[in-house]
Amino acid sequence: MDIVKVISLKKKYVSGKIEVNAINGIDLNIKKGEFLAITGPSGSGKSTLLNIVGGNEFPTEGVVEINKRILSSMNDEELTIFRRRNIGFVFQRFNLIPYLNIYQNIVLPLELDHADIDSEFVKELIDELGLDDQIFKMPDELSGGQQQRVGIARALAANARIMLMDEPFGALDEITKQAMQDEILKLHRKLGITIVFITHDIREAMKLGDRVLVMDQGKIVQLDTPEKIKKEPANEFVYQLVGQNLL
């Protein structure tokens, strides 16, 4: 079952006489419970695609449908509520509220939505992410890895079924990064959530993704399993990208 559908998507930015086609005709279906890793060089359109799927930007053309709801059919208030209840966001910058403690940061989206807090589920997330002895600390008392764990818990606290992650581990050291990769895979398997994960590092994409989407110049160059991409790169661009980083 597809939880996300992207149809004939285009995004053009115009500044004076300069036009940039950040997304140049993308069709994409993402299955419920899938881990889709999106990779490609800087400027390939990865983050733009993620922001449009998450409803943070609107396309110039095309349609995004999530859980059978077309995002462009909602007004601003409806879209804000829909995002809060259905989509969790995790970014490279942790974006924690500095004057709230860790527990307050985690449940903030629920409080903004005036929703009941599922204390048992929140506790499960906190324990799973190793934050049980940190919840009364302030964000600046935590390491980068711990702060990112808080960001992940916050993204999932409303029981969102889709998590969008934009270079979430890019600011972490290599050891912490590998630990967080293993943690997110564990959560993905346990909770059955759909994850769309952006990374410039094809090694990370190939490690994490059920499927890997390779982008360049606003287009999909290849979309396949990691094993298929290794064995049968779609063209010279993918061959060079895989060869330089994985062989």
PDB file of C-alpha atoms in Angstrom, residues 29-224:
ATOM      1  CA  ASN A  29       5.329   6.144  -4.807  1.00  0.00           C
ATOM      2  CA  ILE A  30       6.480   5.316  -1.276  1.00  0.00           C
ATOM      3  CA  LYS A  31       5.077   2.233   0.385  1.00  0.00           C
ATOM      4  CA  LYS A  32       3.721   2.142   3.914  1.00  0.00           C
ATOM      5  CA  GLY A  33       6.488   1.013   6.265  1.00  0.00           C
ATOM      6  CA  GLU A  34       9.253   1.563   3.704  1.00  0.00           C
ATOM      7  CA  PHE A  35      12.657   3.088   4.448  1.00  0.00           C
ATOM      8  CA  LEU A  36      13.464   5.210   1.395  1.00  0.00           C
ATOM      9  CA  ALA A  37      16.937   6.744   1.336  1.00  0.00           C
ATOM     10  CA  ILE A  38      17.433   9.648  -1.083  1.00  0.00           C
ATOM     11  CA  THR A  39      20.954  10.589  -2.118  1.00  0.00           C
ATOM     12  CA  GLY A  40      22.786  12.631  -4.710  1.00  0.00           C
ATOM     13  CA  PRO A  41      25.214  15.563  -4.920  1.00  0.00           C
ATOM     14  CA  SER A  42      24.594  18.996  -3.427  1.00  0.00           C
ATOM     15  CA  GLY A  43      22.033  20.887  -5.469  1.00  0.00           C
ATOM     16  CA  SER A  44      20.414  17.754  -6.877  1.00  0.00           C
ATOM     17  CA  GLY A  45      17.018  18.609  -5.347  1.00  0.00           C
ATOM     18  CA  LYS A  46      16.978  16.199  -2.393  1.00  0.00           C
ATOM     19  CA  SER A  47      15.951  18.644   0.319  1.00  0.00           C
ATOM     20  CA  THR A  48      13.523  20.457  -1.970  1.00  0.00           C
ATOM     21  CA  LEU A  49      11.753  17.169  -2.648  1.00  0.00           C
ATOM     22  CA  LEU A  50      11.592  16.382   1.070  1.00  0.00           C
ATOM     23  CA  ASN A  51      10.223  19.836   1.920  1.00  0.00           C
ATOM     24  CA  ILE A  52       7.497  19.517  -0.708  1.00  0.00           C
ATOM     25  CA  VAL A  53       6.534  16.030   0.477  1.00  0.00           C
ATOM     26  CA  GLY A  54       6.387  17.392   4.025  1.00  0.00           C
ATOM     27  CA  GLY A  55       4.170  20.306   3.030  1.00  0.00           C
ATOM     28  CA  ASN A  56       6.773  22.914   3.984  1.00  0.00           C
ATOM     29  CA  GLU A  57       6.981  24.102   0.367  1.00  0.00           C
ATOM     30  CA  PHE A  58       4.508  24.042  -2.488  1.00  0.00           C
ATOM     31  CA  PRO A  59       5.412  22.733  -5.936  1.00  0.00           C
ATOM     32  CA  THR A  60       5.238  24.819  -9.073  1.00  0.00           C
ATOM     33  CA  GLU A  61       3.403  21.912 -10.706  1.00  0.00           C
ATOM     34  CA  GLY A  62       2.255  18.489  -9.624  1.00  0.00           C
ATOM     35  CA  VAL A  63       0.539  16.748  -6.739  1.00  0.00           C
ATOM     36  CA  VAL A  64       1.618  15.292  -3.398  1.00  0.00           C
ATOM     37  CA  GLU A  65      -0.775  12.871  -1.733  1.00  0.00           C
ATOM     38  CA  ILE A  66      -0.226  11.489   1.778  1.00  0.00           C
ATOM     39  CA  ASN A  67      -2.597   9.014   3.385  1.00  0.00           C
ATOM     40  CA  LYS A  68      -5.003   9.717   0.497  1.00  0.00           C
ATOM     41  CA  ARG A  69      -5.036  13.446   1.278  1.00  0.00           C
ATOM     42  CA  ILE A  70      -3.824  15.885  -1.381  1.00  0.00           C
ATOM     43  CA  LEU A  71      -1.722  18.505   0.385  1.00  0.00           C
ATOM     44  CA  SER A  72      -2.634  21.350  -1.965  1.00  0.00           C
ATOM     45  CA  SER A  73      -6.344  20.808  -1.197  1.00  0.00           C
ATOM     46  CA  MET A  74      -5.869  21.995   2.409  1.00  0.00           C
ATOM     47  CA  ASN A  75      -5.760  25.537   3.710  1.00  0.00           C
ATOM     48  CA  ASP A  76      -2.863  26.659   5.924  1.00  0.00           C
ATOM     49  CA  GLU A  77      -4.534  25.681   9.200  1.00  0.00           C
ATOM     50  CA  GLU A  78      -5.635  22.277   7.912  1.00  0.00           C
ATOM     51  CA  LEU A  79      -2.163  21.581   6.533  1.00  0.00           C
ATOM     52  CA  THR A  80      -0.484  22.558   9.816  1.00  0.00           C
ATOM     53  CA  ILE A  81      -2.739  20.201  11.775  1.00  0.00           C
ATOM     54  CA  PHE A  82      -2.304  17.413   9.215  1.00  0.00           C
ATOM     55  CA  ARG A  83       1.496  17.686   9.369  1.00  0.00           C
ATOM     56  CA  ARG A  84       1.512  17.703  13.146  1.00  0.00           C
ATOM     57  CA  ARG A  85      -0.622  14.560  13.325  1.00  0.00           C
ATOM     58  CA  ASN A  86       0.863  12.569  10.463  1.00  0.00           C
ATOM     59  CA  ILE A  87       4.455  13.616   9.787  1.00  0.00           C
ATOM     60  CA  GLY A  88       7.503  13.804  12.044  1.00  0.00           C
ATOM     61  CA  PHE A  89      10.464  15.928  10.976  1.00  0.00           C
ATOM     62  CA  VAL A  90      14.102  15.426  11.958  1.00  0.00           C
ATOM     63  CA  PHE A  91      16.777  17.779  10.646  1.00  0.00           C
ATOM     64  CA  GLN A  92      20.538  18.152  10.957  1.00  0.00           C
ATOM     65  CA  ARG A  93      20.007  21.029  13.364  1.00  0.00           C
ATOM     66  CA  PHE A  94      18.311  19.663  16.433  1.00  0.00           C
ATOM     67  CA  ASN A  95      15.865  22.606  16.784  1.00  0.00           C
ATOM     68  CA  LEU A  96      15.179  21.940  20.456  1.00  0.00           C
ATOM     69  CA  ILE A  97      13.577  24.670  22.559  1.00  0.00           C
ATOM     70  CA  PRO A  98      16.418  25.775  24.875  1.00  0.00           C
ATOM     71  CA  TYR A  99      14.210  26.800  27.824  1.00  0.00           C
ATOM     72  CA  LEU A 100      12.233  23.535  27.897  1.00  0.00           C
ATOM     73  CA  ASN A 101      13.581  20.372  29.454  1.00  0.00           C
ATOM     74  CA  ILE A 102      13.938  17.182  27.443  1.00  0.00           C
ATOM     75  CA  TYR A 103      10.524  15.725  28.323  1.00  0.00           C
ATOM     76  CA  GLN A 104       8.828  19.042  27.555  1.00  0.00           C
ATOM     77  CA  ASN A 105      10.570  19.194  24.177  1.00  0.00           C
ATOM     78  CA  ILE A 106       9.402  15.684  23.319  1.00  0.00           C
ATOM     79  CA  VAL A 107       5.722  16.260  24.099  1.00  0.00           C
ATOM     80  CA  LEU A 108       5.574  19.838  22.749  1.00  0.00           C
ATOM     81  CA  PRO A 109       3.894  18.895  19.415  1.00  0.00           C
ATOM     82  CA  LEU A 110       1.157  17.063  21.342  1.00  0.00           C
ATOM     83  CA  GLU A 111       0.580  20.051  23.587  1.00  0.00           C
ATOM     84  CA  LEU A 112       0.431  22.405  20.607  1.00  0.00           C
ATOM     85  CA  ASP A 113      -2.216  20.124  19.132  1.00  0.00           C
ATOM     86  CA  HIS A 114      -4.109  19.967  22.461  1.00  0.00           C
ATOM     87  CA  ALA A 115      -3.861  16.196  22.156  1.00  0.00           C
ATOM     88  CA  ASP A 116      -3.811  13.622  24.910  1.00  0.00           C
ATOM     89  CA  ILE A 117      -0.307  12.428  25.724  1.00  0.00           C
ATOM     90  CA  ASP A 118       0.066   8.669  25.420  1.00  0.00           C
ATOM     91  CA  SER A 119       2.390   8.417  28.417  1.00  0.00           C
ATOM     92  CA  GLU A 120       3.086   4.733  27.872  1.00  0.00           C
ATOM     93  CA  PHE A 121       4.128   5.249  24.236  1.00  0.00           C
ATOM     94  CA  VAL A 122       6.230   8.314  25.070  1.00  0.00           C
ATOM     95  CA  LYS A 123       7.961   6.388  27.853  1.00  0.00           C
ATOM     96  CA  GLU A 124       8.627   3.535  25.413  1.00  0.00           C
ATOM     97  CA  LEU A 125      10.267   5.983  22.987  1.00  0.00           C
ATOM     98  CA  ILE A 126      12.326   7.580  25.752  1.00  0.00           C
ATOM     99  CA  ASP A 127      13.532   4.200  26.991  1.00  0.00           C
ATOM    100  CA  GLU A 128      14.204   2.905  23.468  1.00  0.00           C
ATOM    101  CA  LEU A 129      16.356   5.954  22.702  1.00  0.00           C
ATOM    102  CA  GLY A 130      18.259   5.747  25.988  1.00  0.00           C
ATOM    103  CA  LEU A 131      16.932   9.048  27.343  1.00  0.00           C
ATOM    104  CA  ASP A 132      15.250   7.795  30.508  1.00  0.00           C
ATOM    105  CA  ASP A 133      17.840   9.424  32.786  1.00  0.00           C
ATOM    106  CA  GLN A 134      17.950  12.661  30.766  1.00  0.00           C
ATOM    107  CA  ILE A 135      14.344  13.876  30.681  1.00  0.00           C
ATOM    108  CA  PHE A 136      14.704  16.624  33.292  1.00  0.00           C
ATOM    109  CA  LYS A 137      17.896  18.043  31.801  1.00  0.00           C
ATOM    110  CA  MET A 138      18.012  21.047  29.502  1.00  0.00           C
ATOM    111  CA  PRO A 139      19.115  20.687  25.852  1.00  0.00           C
ATOM    112  CA  ASP A 140      22.492  22.368  26.399  1.00  0.00           C
ATOM    113  CA  GLU A 141      23.352  19.704  28.976  1.00  0.00           C
ATOM    114  CA  LEU A 142      23.203  16.948  26.333  1.00  0.00           C
ATOM    115  CA  SER A 143      25.686  15.829  23.703  1.00  0.00           C
ATOM    116  CA  GLY A 144      24.906  16.199  20.003  1.00  0.00           C
ATOM    117  CA  GLY A 145      23.907  12.556  19.717  1.00  0.00           C
ATOM    118  CA  GLN A 146      21.605  12.808  22.722  1.00  0.00           C
ATOM    119  CA  GLN A 147      19.987  15.962  21.342  1.00  0.00           C
ATOM    120  CA  GLN A 148      19.308  14.197  18.055  1.00  0.00           C
ATOM    121  CA  ARG A 149      17.712  11.319  19.974  1.00  0.00           C
ATOM    122  CA  VAL A 150      15.399  13.902  21.578  1.00  0.00           C
ATOM    123  CA  GLY A 151      14.564  15.210  18.104  1.00  0.00           C
ATOM    124  CA  ILE A 152      13.661  11.699  16.955  1.00  0.00           C
ATOM    125  CA  ALA A 153      11.508  11.069  20.039  1.00  0.00           C
ATOM    126  CA  ARG A 154       9.719  14.387  19.470  1.00  0.00           C
ATOM    127  CA  ALA A 155       9.081  13.492  15.817  1.00  0.00           C
ATOM    128  CA  LEU A 156       7.477  10.189  16.833  1.00  0.00           C
ATOM    129  CA  ALA A 157       5.671  11.205  20.035  1.00  0.00           C
ATOM    130  CA  ALA A 158       2.416  12.001  18.232  1.00  0.00           C
ATOM    131  CA  ASN A 159       2.540   8.479  16.767  1.00  0.00           C
ATOM    132  CA  ALA A 160       3.264   9.889  13.320  1.00  0.00           C
ATOM    133  CA  ARG A 161       3.398   7.209  10.652  1.00  0.00           C
ATOM    134  CA  ILE A 162       5.821   9.074   8.397  1.00  0.00           C
ATOM    135  CA  MET A 163       9.191  10.453   9.474  1.00  0.00           C
ATOM    136  CA  LEU A 164      11.104  12.789   7.162  1.00  0.00           C
ATOM    137  CA  MET A 165      14.806  13.092   7.968  1.00  0.00           C
ATOM    138  CA  ASP A 166      17.085  15.636   6.260  1.00  0.00           C
ATOM    139  CA  GLU A 167      20.799  14.894   6.801  1.00  0.00           C
ATOM    140  CA  PRO A 168      19.981  14.080  10.466  1.00  0.00           C
ATOM    141  CA  PHE A 169      23.406  12.704  11.382  1.00  0.00           C
ATOM    142  CA  GLY A 170      25.573  15.062   9.354  1.00  0.00           C
ATOM    143  CA  ALA A 171      26.743  17.039  12.391  1.00  0.00           C
ATOM    144  CA  LEU A 172      27.716  13.976  14.427  1.00  0.00           C
ATOM    145  CA  ASP A 173      31.094  12.292  14.759  1.00  0.00           C
ATOM    146  CA  GLU A 174      31.540   8.973  12.979  1.00  0.00           C
ATOM    147  CA  ILE A 175      31.089   6.724  16.035  1.00  0.00           C
ATOM    148  CA  THR A 176      27.943   8.536  17.179  1.00  0.00           C
ATOM    149  CA  LYS A 177      26.667   8.584  13.602  1.00  0.00           C
ATOM    150  CA  GLN A 178      26.966   4.800  13.278  1.00  0.00           C
ATOM    151  CA  ALA A 179      25.209   4.298  16.617  1.00  0.00           C
ATOM    152  CA  MET A 180      22.353   6.568  15.488  1.00  0.00           C
ATOM    153  CA  GLN A 181      22.075   4.738  12.161  1.00  0.00           C
ATOM    154  CA  ASP A 182      21.660   1.447  14.034  1.00  0.00           C
ATOM    155  CA  GLU A 183      19.135   3.062  16.392  1.00  0.00           C
ATOM    156  CA  ILE A 184      16.962   4.414  13.592  1.00  0.00           C
ATOM    157  CA  LEU A 185      16.953   1.036  11.840  1.00  0.00           C
ATOM    158  CA  LYS A 186      15.871  -0.591  15.098  1.00  0.00           C
ATOM    159  CA  LEU A 187      13.026   1.911  15.563  1.00  0.00           C
ATOM    160  CA  HIS A 188      11.966   1.474  11.949  1.00  0.00           C
ATOM    161  CA  ARG A 189      11.658  -2.277  12.376  1.00  0.00           C
ATOM    162  CA  LYS A 190       9.930  -2.046  15.748  1.00  0.00           C
ATOM    163  CA  LEU A 191       7.386   0.668  14.954  1.00  0.00           C
ATOM    164  CA  GLY A 192       6.809  -0.051  11.272  1.00  0.00           C
ATOM    165  CA  ILE A 193       6.965   3.630  10.395  1.00  0.00           C
ATOM    166  CA  THR A 194       7.649   4.996   6.922  1.00  0.00           C
ATOM    167  CA  ILE A 195      10.966   6.852   6.752  1.00  0.00           C
ATOM    168  CA  VAL A 196      12.206   9.149   4.011  1.00  0.00           C
ATOM    169  CA  PHE A 197      15.874   9.832   4.691  1.00  0.00           C
ATOM    170  CA  ILE A 198      18.017  12.417   2.897  1.00  0.00           C
ATOM    171  CA  THR A 199      21.801  12.032   2.807  1.00  0.00           C
ATOM    172  CA  HIS A 200      24.622  13.196   0.540  1.00  0.00           C
ATOM    173  CA  ASP A 201      26.553  10.051   1.585  1.00  0.00           C
ATOM    174  CA  ILE A 202      25.655   7.143  -0.701  1.00  0.00           C
ATOM    175  CA  ARG A 203      27.254   4.715   1.786  1.00  0.00           C
ATOM    176  CA  GLU A 204      24.729   5.799   4.400  1.00  0.00           C
ATOM    177  CA  ALA A 205      21.883   5.533   1.892  1.00  0.00           C
ATOM    178  CA  MET A 206      22.916   2.018   0.874  1.00  0.00           C
ATOM    179  CA  LYS A 207      23.219   0.917   4.506  1.00  0.00           C
ATOM    180  CA  LEU A 208      19.829   2.198   5.606  1.00  0.00           C
ATOM    181  CA  GLY A 209      17.422   2.147   2.683  1.00  0.00           C
ATOM    182  CA  ASP A 210      15.055  -0.623   1.619  1.00  0.00           C
ATOM    183  CA  ARG A 211      15.235   1.327  -1.634  1.00  0.00           C
ATOM    184  CA  VAL A 212      17.681   4.041  -2.632  1.00  0.00           C
ATOM    185  CA  LEU A 213      16.676   6.975  -4.812  1.00  0.00           C
ATOM    186  CA  VAL A 214      19.569   8.673  -6.592  1.00  0.00           C
ATOM    187  CA  MET A 215      18.919  12.256  -7.747  1.00  0.00           C
ATOM    188  CA  ASP A 216      20.760  14.625 -10.029  1.00  0.00           C
ATOM    189  CA  GLN A 217      19.679  17.978 -11.464  1.00  0.00           C
ATOM    190  CA  GLY A 218      16.182  17.684 -10.043  1.00  0.00           C
ATOM    191  CA  LYS A 219      15.463  14.273 -11.548  1.00  0.00           C
ATOM    192  CA  ILE A 220      15.428  10.663 -10.416  1.00  0.00           C
ATOM    193  CA  VAL A 221      18.452   8.940 -11.946  1.00  0.00           C
ATOM    194  CA  GLN A 222      17.829   5.531 -10.356  1.00  0.00           C
ATOM    195  CA  LEU A 223      15.415   4.084  -7.817  1.00  0.00           C
ATOM    196  CA  ASP A 224      16.100   0.536  -6.704  1.00  0.00           C
TER     197      ASP A 224
END
